[in-house]
N, CA, C and O atoms as CSV, one atom per row, in Angstrom:
chain,resi,resn,atom,element,x,y,z
A,1,MET,N,N,119.655,106.478,108.230
A,1,MET,CA,C,118.720,106.571,109.332
A,1,MET,C,C,117.112,106.474,108.201
A,1,MET,O,O,116.871,106.757,107.028
A,2,PHE,N,N,116.330,105.922,109.349
A,2,PHE,CA,C,114.900,105.947,108.800
A,2,PHE,C,C,114.165,107.047,108.866
A,2,PHE,O,O,114.262,107.800,109.836
A,3,ASP,N,N,113.350,107.284,107.865
A,3,ASP,CA,C,112.203,108.436,107.722
A,3,ASP,C,C,111.039,108.344,108.922
A,3,ASP,O,O,110.579,109.256,109.609
A,4,ARG,N,N,110.713,106.845,108.927
A,4,ARG,CA,C,109.604,106.454,109.736
A,4,ARG,C,C,109.685,105.139,110.198
A,4,ARG,O,O,110.199,104.283,109.477
A,5,LEU,N,N,109.114,104.781,111.636
A,5,LEU,CA,C,109.129,103.651,112.067
A,5,LEU,C,C,107.885,103.453,112.739
A,5,LEU,O,O,107.324,104.194,113.546
A,6,PHE,N,N,107.436,102.024,112.156
A,6,PHE,CA,C,105.921,101.713,112.515
A,6,PHE,C,C,105.929,100.498,113.579
A,6,PHE,O,O,106.497,99.494,113.148
A,7,GLY,N,N,105.510,100.416,114.631
A,7,GLY,CA,C,105.480,99.132,115.432
A,7,GLY,C,C,104.131,99.045,115.935
A,7,GLY,O,O,103.397,99.971,116.282
A,8,TRP,N,N,103.862,97.566,115.926
A,8,TRP,CA,C,102.823,97.213,116.798
A,8,TRP,C,C,102.996,96.205,118.066
A,8,TRP,O,O,103.990,95.483,118.136
A,9,GLU,N,N,102.046,96.191,119.001
A,9,GLU,CA,C,102.429,95.447,120.237
A,9,GLU,C,C,100.795,94.933,120.762
A,9,GLU,O,O,99.839,95.667,121.015
A,10,TYR,N,N,100.856,93.618,120.813
A,10,TYR,CA,C,99.624,92.920,121.386
A,10,TYR,C,C,99.498,93.264,122.889
A,10,TYR,O,O,98.461,93.675,123.410
A,11,THR,N,N,100.523,93.076,123.447
A,11,THR,CA,C,100.472,93.011,125.158
A,11,THR,C,C,100.358,94.421,125.361
A,11,THR,O,O,100.970,95.204,124.635
A,12,LEU,N,N,99.581,94.824,126.346
A,12,LEU,CA,C,99.602,96.078,126.844
A,12,LEU,C,C,100.824,96.469,127.639
A,12,LEU,O,O,101.365,95.849,128.555
A,13,LEU,N,N,101.151,97.650,127.087
A,13,LEU,CA,C,102.562,98.186,127.659
A,13,LEU,C,C,102.071,99.433,128.295
A,13,LEU,O,O,101.067,100.059,127.954
A,14,GLU,N,N,103.043,99.778,129.435
A,14,GLU,CA,C,102.935,101.038,130.339
A,14,GLU,C,C,103.700,101.894,129.315
A,14,GLU,O,O,104.817,101.551,128.928
A,15,PRO,N,N,102.944,103.284,128.773
A,15,PRO,CA,C,103.467,103.976,127.926
A,15,PRO,C,C,104.637,104.791,128.465
A,15,PRO,O,O,105.585,104.964,127.699
A,16,ASN,N,N,104.691,105.346,129.764
A,16,ASN,CA,C,106.163,105.763,129.789
A,16,ASN,C,C,107.275,104.922,129.910
A,16,ASN,O,O,108.384,105.128,129.416
A,17,ASN,N,N,106.967,104.069,130.515
A,17,ASN,CA,C,107.979,102.521,130.440
A,17,ASN,C,C,108.497,102.324,129.027
A,17,ASN,O,O,109.712,102.413,128.848
A,18,PHE,N,N,107.562,102.023,127.847
A,18,PHE,CA,C,107.761,102.142,126.808
A,18,PHE,C,C,108.717,103.084,126.006
A,18,PHE,O,O,109.636,102.708,125.279
A,19,TRP,N,N,108.329,104.422,126.273
A,19,TRP,CA,C,108.861,105.624,125.727
A,19,TRP,C,C,110.172,106.006,126.036
A,19,TRP,O,O,110.878,106.819,125.439
A,20,GLN,N,N,110.481,105.185,127.258
A,20,GLN,CA,C,111.769,105.444,127.910
A,20,GLN,C,C,112.877,104.553,127.231
A,20,GLN,O,O,114.044,104.938,127.168
A,21,CYS,N,N,112.479,103.416,126.757
A,21,CYS,CA,C,113.259,102.646,126.288
A,21,CYS,C,C,113.523,102.833,124.592
A,21,CYS,O,O,114.328,102.148,123.962
A,22,VAL,N,N,112.788,103.758,124.087
A,22,VAL,CA,C,112.966,104.226,122.534
A,22,VAL,C,C,113.849,105.218,122.798
A,22,VAL,O,O,113.721,106.085,123.662
A,23,PRO,N,N,114.918,105.048,121.896
A,23,PRO,CA,C,115.898,106.327,121.596
A,23,PRO,C,C,115.622,107.652,121.416
A,23,PRO,O,O,114.900,108.032,120.495
A,24,ASP,N,N,116.123,108.389,122.201
A,24,ASP,CA,C,115.792,110.114,121.343
A,24,ASP,C,C,115.760,110.228,120.052
A,24,ASP,O,O,114.943,110.917,119.441
A,25,ALA,N,N,116.815,109.435,119.465
A,25,ALA,CA,C,116.841,109.891,118.053
A,25,ALA,C,C,115.783,109.396,117.004
A,25,ALA,O,O,115.732,109.781,115.836
A,26,VAL,N,N,115.025,108.569,117.541
A,26,VAL,CA,C,113.772,107.989,116.767
A,26,VAL,C,C,112.677,108.224,117.350
A,26,VAL,O,O,111.675,107.717,116.846
A,27,LYS,N,N,112.544,108.939,118.409
A,27,LYS,CA,C,111.127,109.207,118.915
A,27,LYS,C,C,110.359,109.988,117.971
A,27,LYS,O,O,109.177,109.713,117.764
A,28,HIS,N,N,110.900,110.870,117.427
A,28,HIS,CA,C,109.796,112.052,116.440
A,28,HIS,C,C,109.340,111.045,115.304
A,28,HIS,O,O,108.183,111.187,114.907
A,29,ILE,N,N,110.204,109.925,114.665
A,29,ILE,CA,C,109.550,109.258,113.761
A,29,ILE,C,C,108.892,107.875,114.153
A,29,ILE,O,O,108.542,107.172,113.206
A,30,TYR,N,N,108.714,107.470,115.238
A,30,TYR,CA,C,108.171,106.177,115.954
A,30,TYR,C,C,106.726,106.482,115.954
A,30,TYR,O,O,106.354,107.537,116.467
A,31,HIS,N,N,105.781,105.576,115.374
A,31,HIS,CA,C,104.505,105.577,115.283
A,31,HIS,C,C,104.341,104.147,116.092
A,31,HIS,O,O,104.716,103.138,115.495
A,32,PHE,N,N,103.838,104.020,117.328
A,32,PHE,CA,C,103.455,102.898,117.730
A,32,PHE,C,C,102.068,102.763,118.024
A,32,PHE,O,O,101.347,103.693,118.387
A,33,PHE,N,N,101.644,101.356,117.829
A,33,PHE,CA,C,100.366,101.147,118.127
A,33,PHE,C,C,100.167,99.999,119.266
A,33,PHE,O,O,100.474,98.892,118.824
A,34,ASN,N,N,99.804,99.988,120.388
A,34,ASN,CA,C,99.776,99.074,121.234
A,34,ASN,C,C,98.419,98.129,121.298
A,34,ASN,O,O,97.906,97.745,122.349
A,35,VAL,N,N,97.982,97.857,120.084
A,35,VAL,CA,C,96.911,97.074,119.515
A,35,VAL,C,C,97.335,95.893,118.821
A,35,VAL,O,O,98.454,96.022,118.324
A,36,PRO,N,N,96.748,94.702,118.621
A,36,PRO,CA,C,97.171,93.729,117.739
A,36,PRO,C,C,97.080,94.141,116.250
A,36,PRO,O,O,96.195,94.929,115.916
A,37,ILE,N,N,98.031,93.601,115.254
A,37,ILE,CA,C,97.743,93.986,114.079
A,37,ILE,C,C,96.724,93.124,113.252
A,37,ILE,O,O,96.523,92.037,113.792
A,38,THR,N,N,96.171,93.277,112.326
A,38,THR,CA,C,95.466,92.569,111.716
A,38,THR,C,C,95.626,91.933,110.207
A,38,THR,O,O,96.509,92.561,109.621
A,39,SER,N,N,95.142,91.037,109.494
A,39,SER,CA,C,95.512,90.739,108.295
A,39,SER,C,C,94.836,91.218,107.006
A,39,SER,O,O,95.198,90.959,105.859
A,40,HIS,N,N,93.684,92.038,107.433
A,40,HIS,CA,C,93.050,92.852,106.374
A,40,HIS,C,C,93.478,94.082,106.053
A,40,HIS,O,O,93.479,94.965,106.911
A,41,VAL,N,N,93.861,94.295,104.900
A,41,VAL,CA,C,94.624,95.321,104.471
A,41,VAL,C,C,93.932,96.436,104.336
A,41,VAL,O,O,94.570,97.458,104.084
A,42,THR,N,N,92.669,96.501,104.452
A,42,THR,CA,C,91.705,97.639,104.732
A,42,THR,C,C,91.506,97.996,105.991
A,42,THR,O,O,90.848,99.003,106.251
A,43,ASP,N,N,92.149,97.072,107.127
A,43,ASP,CA,C,91.647,97.302,108.622
A,43,ASP,C,C,92.806,98.566,109.101
A,43,ASP,O,O,94.020,98.429,108.945
A,44,PRO,N,N,92.268,99.592,109.604
A,44,PRO,CA,C,92.911,100.462,110.112
A,44,PRO,C,C,94.731,99.999,110.787
A,44,PRO,O,O,95.743,100.691,110.684
A,45,HIS,N,N,94.590,98.633,111.441
A,45,HIS,CA,C,95.757,98.160,112.018
A,45,HIS,C,C,96.350,96.845,111.507
A,45,HIS,O,O,96.740,95.848,112.114
A,46,SER,N,N,96.290,97.192,110.012
A,46,SER,CA,C,96.809,96.360,109.085
A,46,SER,C,C,98.304,97.087,108.620
A,46,SER,O,O,98.417,98.158,108.024
A,47,PRO,N,N,99.376,96.209,109.059
A,47,PRO,CA,C,100.856,96.931,108.486
A,47,PRO,C,C,100.822,97.208,107.024
A,47,PRO,O,O,101.178,98.292,106.563
A,48,LEU,N,N,100.352,96.132,106.237
A,48,LEU,CA,C,100.257,96.601,104.837
A,48,LEU,C,C,99.488,97.699,104.382
A,48,LEU,O,O,99.806,98.217,103.312
A,49,ARG,N,N,98.338,98.220,105.153
A,49,ARG,CA,C,97.544,99.305,104.940
A,49,ARG,C,C,98.536,100.459,105.130
A,49,ARG,O,O,98.667,101.427,104.381
A,50,HIS,N,N,99.276,100.170,106.364
A,50,HIS,CA,C,100.385,101.817,106.681
A,50,HIS,C,C,101.425,101.627,105.355
A,50,HIS,O,O,101.978,102.619,104.879
A,51,ILE,N,N,101.623,100.405,104.854
A,51,ILE,CA,C,102.707,100.588,104.161
A,51,ILE,C,C,101.969,101.141,102.576
A,51,ILE,O,O,102.564,101.823,101.740
A,52,LYS,N,N,101.011,100.800,102.501
A,52,LYS,CA,C,100.323,101.400,100.989
A,52,LYS,C,C,100.158,103.109,101.282
A,52,LYS,O,O,100.470,104.040,100.540
A,53,ALA,N,N,99.618,103.129,102.493
A,53,ALA,CA,C,99.489,104.769,102.813
A,53,ALA,C,C,100.548,105.670,102.565
A,53,ALA,O,O,100.423,106.777,102.041
A,54,THR,N,N,101.917,104.993,103.083
A,54,THR,CA,C,102.752,106.186,103.380
A,54,THR,C,C,104.259,105.714,102.560
A,54,THR,O,O,105.219,106.485,102.577
A,55,ALA,N,N,104.322,104.470,101.908
A,55,ALA,CA,C,105.485,104.505,101.134
A,55,ALA,C,C,105.451,104.734,99.728
A,55,ALA,O,O,104.421,104.442,99.120
A,56,ARG,N,N,106.362,105.181,99.164
A,56,ARG,CA,C,106.578,105.306,97.673
A,56,ARG,C,C,107.483,104.377,97.031
A,56,ARG,O,O,108.427,104.029,97.741
A,57,GLU,N,N,107.440,103.954,96.020
A,57,GLU,CA,C,108.485,103.099,95.264
A,57,GLU,C,C,109.891,103.727,95.405
A,57,GLU,O,O,110.812,102.920,95.282
A,58,GLU,N,N,110.194,104.868,95.614
A,58,GLU,CA,C,111.250,105.140,95.669
A,58,GLU,C,C,112.152,105.155,97.303
A,58,GLU,O,O,113.330,105.409,97.557
A,59,ASP,N,N,111.254,104.852,97.991
A,59,ASP,CA,C,111.376,104.619,99.551
A,59,ASP,C,C,112.048,103.300,99.798
A,59,ASP,O,O,111.661,102.330,99.147
A,60,PHE,N,N,112.929,103.179,100.594
A,60,PHE,CA,C,113.331,101.678,100.966
A,60,PHE,C,C,112.530,101.319,102.162
A,60,PHE,O,O,112.607,102.058,103.143
A,61,VAL,N,N,111.799,100.309,102.193
A,61,VAL,CA,C,110.600,99.709,103.082
A,61,VAL,C,C,111.404,98.366,103.389
A,61,VAL,O,O,111.862,97.596,102.546
A,62,SER,N,N,111.474,98.255,104.739
A,62,SER,CA,C,111.860,97.015,105.304
A,62,SER,C,C,110.658,96.579,106.375
A,62,SER,O,O,110.207,97.438,107.132
A,63,PHE,N,N,110.181,95.277,106.406
A,63,PHE,CA,C,108.847,94.952,106.892
A,63,PHE,C,C,109.525,93.685,107.886
A,63,PHE,O,O,110.309,92.877,107.390
A,64,LYS,N,N,109.205,93.636,109.036
A,64,LYS,CA,C,109.545,92.609,109.991
A,64,LYS,C,C,108.302,91.927,110.497
A,64,LYS,O,O,107.682,92.668,111.261
A,65,LEU,N,N,107.748,90.769,110.316
A,65,LEU,CA,C,106.692,90.298,110.621
A,65,LEU,C,C,106.899,88.993,111.756
A,65,LEU,O,O,107.322,87.937,111.286
A,66,ASP,N,N,106.655,89.048,112.986
A,66,ASP,CA,C,106.728,88.355,113.900
A,66,ASP,C,C,105.800,88.328,115.034
A,66,ASP,O,O,106.082,88.888,116.093
A,67,VAL,N,N,104.680,87.683,114.843
A,67,VAL,CA,C,103.644,88.088,116.217
A,67,VAL,C,C,103.350,86.523,116.375
A,67,VAL,O,O,102.364,86.466,117.109
A,68,ASP,N,N,103.718,85.319,116.053
A,68,ASP,CA,C,103.447,84.203,116.618
A,68,ASP,C,C,102.131,83.987,116.593
A,68,ASP,O,O,101.608,83.552,117.619
A,69,THR,N,N,101.316,84.248,115.414
A,69,THR,CA,C,99.808,83.978,115.128
A,69,THR,C,C,99.659,83.474,113.770
A,69,THR,O,O,99.326,84.346,112.967
A,70,SER,N,N,99.805,82.389,113.330
A,70,SER,CA,C,99.803,82.049,112.117
A,70,SER,C,C,98.628,82.459,111.521
A,70,SER,O,O,98.708,82.682,110.313
A,71,SER,N,N,97.405,82.639,112.132
A,71,SER,CA,C,95.982,82.938,111.451
A,71,SER,C,C,96.089,84.403,111.070
A,71,SER,O,O,95.294,84.921,110.287
A,72,VAL,N,N,97.010,85.006,111.597
A,72,VAL,CA,C,97.196,86.573,111.119
A,72,VAL,C,C,98.431,86.807,110.015
A,72,VAL,O,O,98.380,87.498,108.997
A,73,GLU,N,N,99.425,86.112,110.466
A,73,GLU,CA,C,100.668,86.330,109.520
A,73,GLU,C,C,100.467,85.655,108.081
A,73,GLU,O,O,100.915,86.232,107.091
A,74,ILE,N,N,99.948,84.715,107.991
A,74,ILE,CA,C,99.989,83.826,106.866
A,74,ILE,C,C,99.045,84.693,105.848
A,74,ILE,O,O,99.422,84.848,104.686
A,75,PRO,N,N,97.976,85.182,106.243
A,75,PRO,CA,C,97.129,85.841,105.272
A,75,PRO,C,C,97.956,87.078,104.849
A,75,PRO,O,O,97.870,87.401,103.664
A,76,LEU,N,N,98.774,87.838,105.694
A,76,LEU,CA,C,99.153,89.175,105.497
A,76,LEU,C,C,100.401,88.770,104.456
A,76,LEU,O,O,100.509,89.486,103.461
A,77,VAL,N,N,101.253,87.780,104.605
A,77,VAL,CA,C,102.217,87.059,103.872
A,77,VAL,C,C,101.356,86.892,102.042
A,77,VAL,O,O,101.799,87.301,100.969
A,78,LEU,N,N,100.293,86.286,102.275
A,78,LEU,CA,C,100.004,85.892,100.857
A,78,LEU,C,C,99.267,87.323,100.420
A,78,LEU,O,O,99.332,87.617,99.226
A,79,GLU,N,N,98.672,88.093,101.191
A,79,GLU,CA,C,98.491,89.285,100.537
A,79,GLU,C,C,99.459,90.378,100.113
A,79,GLU,O,O,99.210,91.349,99.399
A,80,LEU,N,N,100.495,90.076,100.627
A,80,LEU,CA,C,101.785,91.011,100.179
A,80,LEU,C,C,102.490,90.471,98.722
A,80,LEU,O,O,103.019,91.200,97.883
A,81,VAL,N,N,102.346,88.959,98.656
A,81,VAL,CA,C,102.460,88.516,97.460
A,81,VAL,C,C,101.473,88.690,96.343
A,81,VAL,O,O,101.884,88.763,95.185
A,82,ALA,N,N,100.421,88.747,96.574
A,82,ALA,CA,C,99.406,88.759,95.822
A,82,ALA,C,C,99.329,90.238,95.067
A,82,ALA,O,O,98.980,90.400,93.897
A,83,SER,N,N,99.699,91.204,95.924
A,83,SER,CA,C,99.550,92.600,95.587
A,83,SER,C,C,100.621,93.067,94.934
A,83,SER,O,O,101.667,93.168,95.576
A,84,SER,N,N,100.598,93.422,93.631
A,84,SER,CA,C,101.726,93.932,92.645
A,84,SER,C,C,102.399,95.353,93.308
A,84,SER,O,O,103.598,95.632,93.287
A,85,GLU,N,N,101.459,96.064,93.819
A,85,GLU,CA,C,101.485,97.069,94.315
A,85,GLU,C,C,102.608,97.126,95.615
A,85,GLU,O,O,103.619,97.823,95.709
A,86,LEU,N,N,102.072,96.180,96.525
A,86,LEU,CA,C,102.796,96.070,97.656
A,86,LEU,C,C,104.166,95.163,97.576
A,86,LEU,O,O,105.086,95.205,98.394
A,87,MET,N,N,104.099,94.408,96.508
A,87,MET,CA,C,105.676,93.838,95.788
A,87,MET,C,C,106.478,94.797,95.034
A,87,MET,O,O,107.558,94.396,94.601
A,88,ARG,N,N,106.108,96.045,94.799
A,88,ARG,CA,C,106.737,97.230,94.334
A,88,ARG,C,C,107.382,98.216,95.637
A,88,ARG,O,O,108.436,98.852,95.601
A,89,LEU,N,N,106.569,98.141,96.583
A,89,LEU,CA,C,106.809,98.903,97.710
A,89,LEU,C,C,107.898,98.059,98.980
A,89,LEU,O,O,108.837,98.635,99.529
A,90,VAL,N,N,107.656,97.186,99.142
A,90,VAL,CA,C,108.517,96.430,99.881
A,90,VAL,C,C,109.847,96.075,99.327
A,90,VAL,O,O,109.948,95.623,98.186
A,91,ASP,N,N,110.956,96.282,100.167
A,91,ASP,CA,C,112.424,95.927,99.409
A,91,ASP,C,C,112.809,94.744,100.582
A,91,ASP,O,O,113.398,93.743,100.177
A,92,GLU,N,N,112.560,94.829,101.671
A,92,GLU,CA,C,113.037,93.686,102.284
A,92,GLU,C,C,112.158,93.136,103.375
A,92,GLU,O,O,111.609,93.906,104.162
A,93,PHE,N,N,112.028,92.030,103.440
A,93,PHE,CA,C,111.019,91.220,104.230
A,93,PHE,C,C,111.769,90.030,105.191
A,93,PHE,O,O,112.395,89.026,104.850
A,94,PHE,N,N,111.457,90.539,106.461
A,94,PHE,CA,C,112.007,89.328,107.500
A,94,PHE,C,C,110.727,88.851,107.965
A,94,PHE,O,O,109.732,89.575,107.931
A,95,PHE,N,N,110.706,87.591,108.427
A,95,PHE,CA,C,109.504,86.688,108.920
A,95,PHE,C,C,109.898,85.296,109.634
A,95,PHE,O,O,110.472,84.389,109.031
A,96,GLU,N,N,109.592,85.246,110.732
A,96,GLU,CA,C,109.615,84.083,111.809
A,96,GLU,C,C,108.179,83.272,111.091
A,96,GLU,O,O,106.983,83.421,111.345
A,97,LEU,N,N,108.845,82.427,110.162
A,97,LEU,CA,C,107.390,81.742,109.895
A,97,LEU,C,C,107.248,80.133,110.447
A,97,LEU,O,O,108.034,79.261,110.077
A,98,HIS,N,N,106.308,79.920,111.234
A,98,HIS,CA,C,106.210,78.602,111.968
A,98,HIS,C,C,105.352,77.886,110.736
A,98,HIS,O,O,104.345,78.254,110.130
A,99,PHE,N,N,106.158,76.748,110.633
A,99,PHE,CA,C,105.699,75.858,109.798
A,99,PHE,C,C,106.121,74.275,110.171
A,99,PHE,O,O,107.106,74.108,110.892
A,100,ARG,N,N,105.419,73.191,109.709
A,100,ARG,CA,C,105.832,72.180,110.069
A,100,ARG,C,C,107.326,71.506,109.585
A,100,ARG,O,O,107.603,71.193,108.427
A,101,CYS,N,N,108.144,71.376,110.679
A,101,CYS,CA,C,109.419,70.646,110.591
A,101,CYS,C,C,109.932,70.590,111.741
A,101,CYS,O,O,109.462,71.248,112.670
A,102,GLU,N,N,111.082,69.722,111.895
A,102,GLU,CA,C,111.536,69.079,113.154
A,102,GLU,C,C,111.986,70.267,114.016
A,102,GLU,O,O,111.934,70.219,115.245
A,103,ILE,N,N,112.418,71.306,113.351
A,103,ILE,CA,C,112.892,72.475,114.348
A,103,ILE,C,C,111.589,73.053,115.142
A,103,ILE,O,O,111.652,73.154,116.367
A,104,MET,N,N,110.571,73.378,114.536
A,104,MET,CA,C,109.683,73.848,115.209
A,104,MET,C,C,108.805,73.005,116.183
A,104,MET,O,O,108.169,73.442,117.142
A,105,ARG,N,N,108.886,71.797,115.783
A,105,ARG,CA,C,108.353,70.643,116.673
A,105,ARG,C,C,109.169,70.656,118.139
A,105,ARG,O,O,108.513,70.332,119.128
A,106,HIS,N,N,110.369,70.967,118.286
A,106,HIS,CA,C,111.224,70.737,119.336
A,106,HIS,C,C,111.393,72.146,119.851
A,106,HIS,O,O,112.011,72.321,120.902
A,107,CYS,N,N,110.927,73.077,119.236
A,107,CYS,CA,C,110.450,74.412,120.191
A,107,CYS,C,C,109.328,74.597,120.611
A,107,CYS,O,O,109.044,75.764,120.880
A,108,GLY,N,N,108.513,73.768,120.777
A,108,GLY,CA,C,107.327,73.544,121.605
A,108,GLY,C,C,105.859,73.925,120.648
A,108,GLY,O,O,104.742,74.025,121.155
A,109,TRP,N,N,106.106,74.072,119.438
A,109,TRP,CA,C,105.451,74.245,118.435
A,109,TRP,C,C,104.249,72.850,118.170
A,109,TRP,O,O,103.020,72.817,118.108
A,110,GLY,N,N,105.304,71.825,118.065
A,110,GLY,CA,C,104.545,70.480,118.082
A,110,GLY,C,C,103.603,70.380,116.930
A,110,GLY,O,O,103.939,70.969,115.902
A,111,ASP,N,N,102.647,69.824,116.939
A,111,ASP,CA,C,101.501,69.842,115.790
A,111,ASP,C,C,100.487,71.080,115.903
A,111,ASP,O,O,99.414,71.046,115.300
A,112,LYS,N,N,100.880,72.227,116.734
A,112,LYS,CA,C,99.917,73.359,116.556
A,112,LYS,C,C,99.734,74.134,115.393
A,112,LYS,O,O,98.841,74.965,115.233
A,113,MET,N,N,100.777,73.774,114.439
A,113,MET,CA,C,100.840,74.300,113.040
A,113,MET,C,C,99.856,73.439,112.239
A,113,MET,O,O,99.883,72.209,112.190
A,114,PRO,N,N,98.771,74.443,111.468
A,114,PRO,CA,C,97.892,73.851,110.551
A,114,PRO,C,C,98.863,72.999,109.348
A,114,PRO,O,O,100.072,73.232,109.329
A,115,GLU,N,N,98.438,72.295,108.645
A,115,GLU,CA,C,99.246,71.515,107.685
A,115,GLU,C,C,99.261,72.618,106.440
A,115,GLU,O,O,100.221,72.618,105.669
A,116,SER,N,N,98.225,73.506,106.279
A,116,SER,CA,C,98.036,74.607,105.181
A,116,SER,C,C,97.105,75.580,105.699
A,116,SER,O,O,96.233,75.353,106.538
A,117,MET,N,N,97.420,76.963,104.994
A,117,MET,CA,C,96.499,78.019,105.243
A,117,MET,C,C,96.102,78.511,103.869
A,117,MET,O,O,97.016,78.491,103.046
A,118,ASP,N,N,95.095,78.884,103.513
A,118,ASP,CA,C,94.697,79.116,102.203
A,118,ASP,C,C,95.023,78.182,101.310
A,118,ASP,O,O,94.737,76.989,101.403
A,119,TRP,N,N,95.869,78.913,100.076
A,119,TRP,CA,C,96.729,77.906,99.131
A,119,TRP,C,C,98.204,77.308,99.546
A,119,TRP,O,O,98.729,76.421,98.873
A,120,LEU,N,N,98.878,77.918,100.813
A,120,LEU,CA,C,100.024,77.339,101.241
A,120,LEU,C,C,100.226,76.419,102.098
A,120,LEU,O,O,99.928,76.604,103.278
A,121,ARG,N,N,100.780,75.236,101.656
A,121,ARG,CA,C,101.162,74.000,102.420
A,121,ARG,C,C,102.442,74.872,103.205
A,121,ARG,O,O,103.365,75.551,102.753
A,122,LEU,N,N,102.056,74.535,104.492
A,122,LEU,CA,C,103.116,74.969,105.590
A,122,LEU,C,C,104.208,73.684,105.780
A,122,LEU,O,O,104.511,73.177,106.860
A,123,ASP,N,N,104.573,73.405,104.826
A,123,ASP,CA,C,106.103,72.255,105.078
A,123,ASP,C,C,107.152,73.229,104.525
A,123,ASP,O,O,106.901,74.340,104.057
A,124,ARG,N,N,108.447,72.621,104.649
A,124,ARG,CA,C,109.768,73.492,104.282
A,124,ARG,C,C,109.590,73.587,102.908
A,124,ARG,O,O,109.416,74.746,102.532
A,125,MET,N,N,109.579,72.738,102.035
A,125,MET,CA,C,109.524,72.838,100.526
A,125,MET,C,C,108.602,74.024,100.081
A,125,MET,O,O,108.973,74.878,99.276
A,126,ASN,N,N,107.438,74.005,100.640
A,126,ASN,CA,C,106.389,75.116,99.847
A,126,ASN,C,C,106.649,76.499,100.790
A,126,ASN,O,O,106.277,77.560,100.290
A,127,THR,N,N,107.154,76.528,101.881
A,127,THR,CA,C,107.544,77.872,102.409
A,127,THR,C,C,108.671,78.345,101.612
A,127,THR,O,O,108.645,79.518,101.240
A,128,LEU,N,N,109.770,77.513,101.260
A,128,LEU,CA,C,111.056,77.888,100.779
A,128,LEU,C,C,110.591,78.221,99.386
A,128,LEU,O,O,111.100,79.267,98.983
A,129,LEU,N,N,109.914,77.740,98.676
A,129,LEU,CA,C,109.289,78.264,97.267
A,129,LEU,C,C,108.539,79.581,97.457
A,129,LEU,O,O,108.691,80.419,96.569
A,130,LEU,N,N,107.828,79.851,98.391
A,130,LEU,CA,C,107.379,81.211,98.559
A,130,LEU,C,C,108.346,82.298,98.889
A,130,LEU,O,O,108.125,83.484,98.645
A,131,PHE,N,N,109.173,81.947,99.322
A,131,PHE,CA,C,110.303,83.130,99.679
A,131,PHE,C,C,111.136,82.955,98.434
A,131,PHE,O,O,111.551,84.056,98.074
A,132,SER,N,N,111.474,82.126,97.763
A,132,SER,CA,C,112.187,82.393,96.478
A,132,SER,C,C,111.501,82.773,95.550
A,132,SER,O,O,112.045,83.255,94.557
A,133,ASP,N,N,110.013,82.642,95.647
A,133,ASP,CA,C,109.101,83.418,94.867
A,133,ASP,C,C,109.462,85.202,94.988
A,133,ASP,O,O,109.730,86.064,94.152
A,134,MET,N,N,109.326,85.197,96.268
A,134,MET,CA,C,109.375,86.993,96.414
A,134,MET,C,C,110.752,87.268,96.173
A,134,MET,O,O,110.972,88.395,95.727
A,135,ARG,N,N,111.816,86.464,96.369
A,135,ARG,CA,C,113.094,87.194,95.896
A,135,ARG,C,C,113.099,87.088,94.369
A,135,ARG,O,O,113.807,87.930,93.817
A,136,HIS,N,N,112.455,86.226,93.571
A,136,HIS,CA,C,112.637,86.549,92.467
A,136,HIS,C,C,111.837,87.781,91.629
A,136,HIS,O,O,112.132,88.347,90.577
A,137,LYS,N,N,110.591,87.966,92.639
A,137,LYS,CA,C,110.058,89.268,92.233
A,137,LYS,C,C,110.610,90.468,92.678
A,137,LYS,O,O,110.056,91.538,92.424
A,138,GLY,N,N,111.851,90.386,93.443
A,138,GLY,CA,C,112.543,91.810,94.129
A,138,GLY,C,C,112.468,92.094,95.389
A,138,GLY,O,O,113.026,93.087,95.856
A,139,ILE,N,N,111.684,91.156,96.188
A,139,ILE,CA,C,111.896,91.350,97.711
A,139,ILE,C,C,113.112,90.617,98.395
A,139,ILE,O,O,113.147,89.388,98.458
A,140,ARG,N,N,113.981,91.319,98.838
A,140,ARG,CA,C,114.927,90.388,99.646
A,140,ARG,C,C,114.128,89.793,100.846
A,140,ARG,O,O,113.876,90.548,101.785
A,141,ALA,N,N,113.697,88.458,100.887
A,141,ALA,CA,C,112.829,87.904,101.763
A,141,ALA,C,C,113.793,87.095,102.598
A,141,ALA,O,O,114.515,86.238,102.088
A,142,HIS,N,N,113.795,87.355,103.795
A,142,HIS,CA,C,114.486,86.434,105.032
A,142,HIS,C,C,113.578,85.507,105.957
A,142,HIS,O,O,112.689,86.095,106.573
A,143,ILE,N,N,113.685,84.216,106.119
A,143,ILE,CA,C,112.642,83.534,106.752
A,143,ILE,C,C,113.753,82.674,108.046
A,143,ILE,O,O,114.857,82.157,107.869
A,144,TRP,N,N,113.086,82.771,109.085
A,144,TRP,CA,C,113.672,81.704,110.197
A,144,TRP,C,C,112.587,81.094,110.792
A,144,TRP,O,O,111.556,81.754,110.918
A,145,PRO,N,N,112.637,79.824,111.226
A,145,PRO,CA,C,114.034,79.354,111.869
A,145,PRO,C,C,115.137,78.664,110.803
A,145,PRO,O,O,116.232,78.277,111.212
């Protein structure tokens, strides 16, 4: 069982409908923010800020990132990898990374993806190298598609 759950949703939800869908067993530990996340670790709506503020190294921290906005997602991932503190805190990472490949082109992303963001080239080889690096540093990192 989890001690805490944090969730963000950009789309405005009707609160009563949302909370009716949350199982009673987790309502007391669920922290829900109906605002978009941000990529700046110092911003109040950054999931990385919440991880730093609440997690301890002995905790099991699972982080799923899927907001379909590479301009937010990629900086978050790069901040995670660059921070030794966050790398010690996050145990497992799940990420739907949109990168330039044939699968994403056929899923409607086409050429919407930039070739690179910051220092990360968004092609298959470099994204797999990034996740391999995360695994070597101790995070069980999972990527799809």
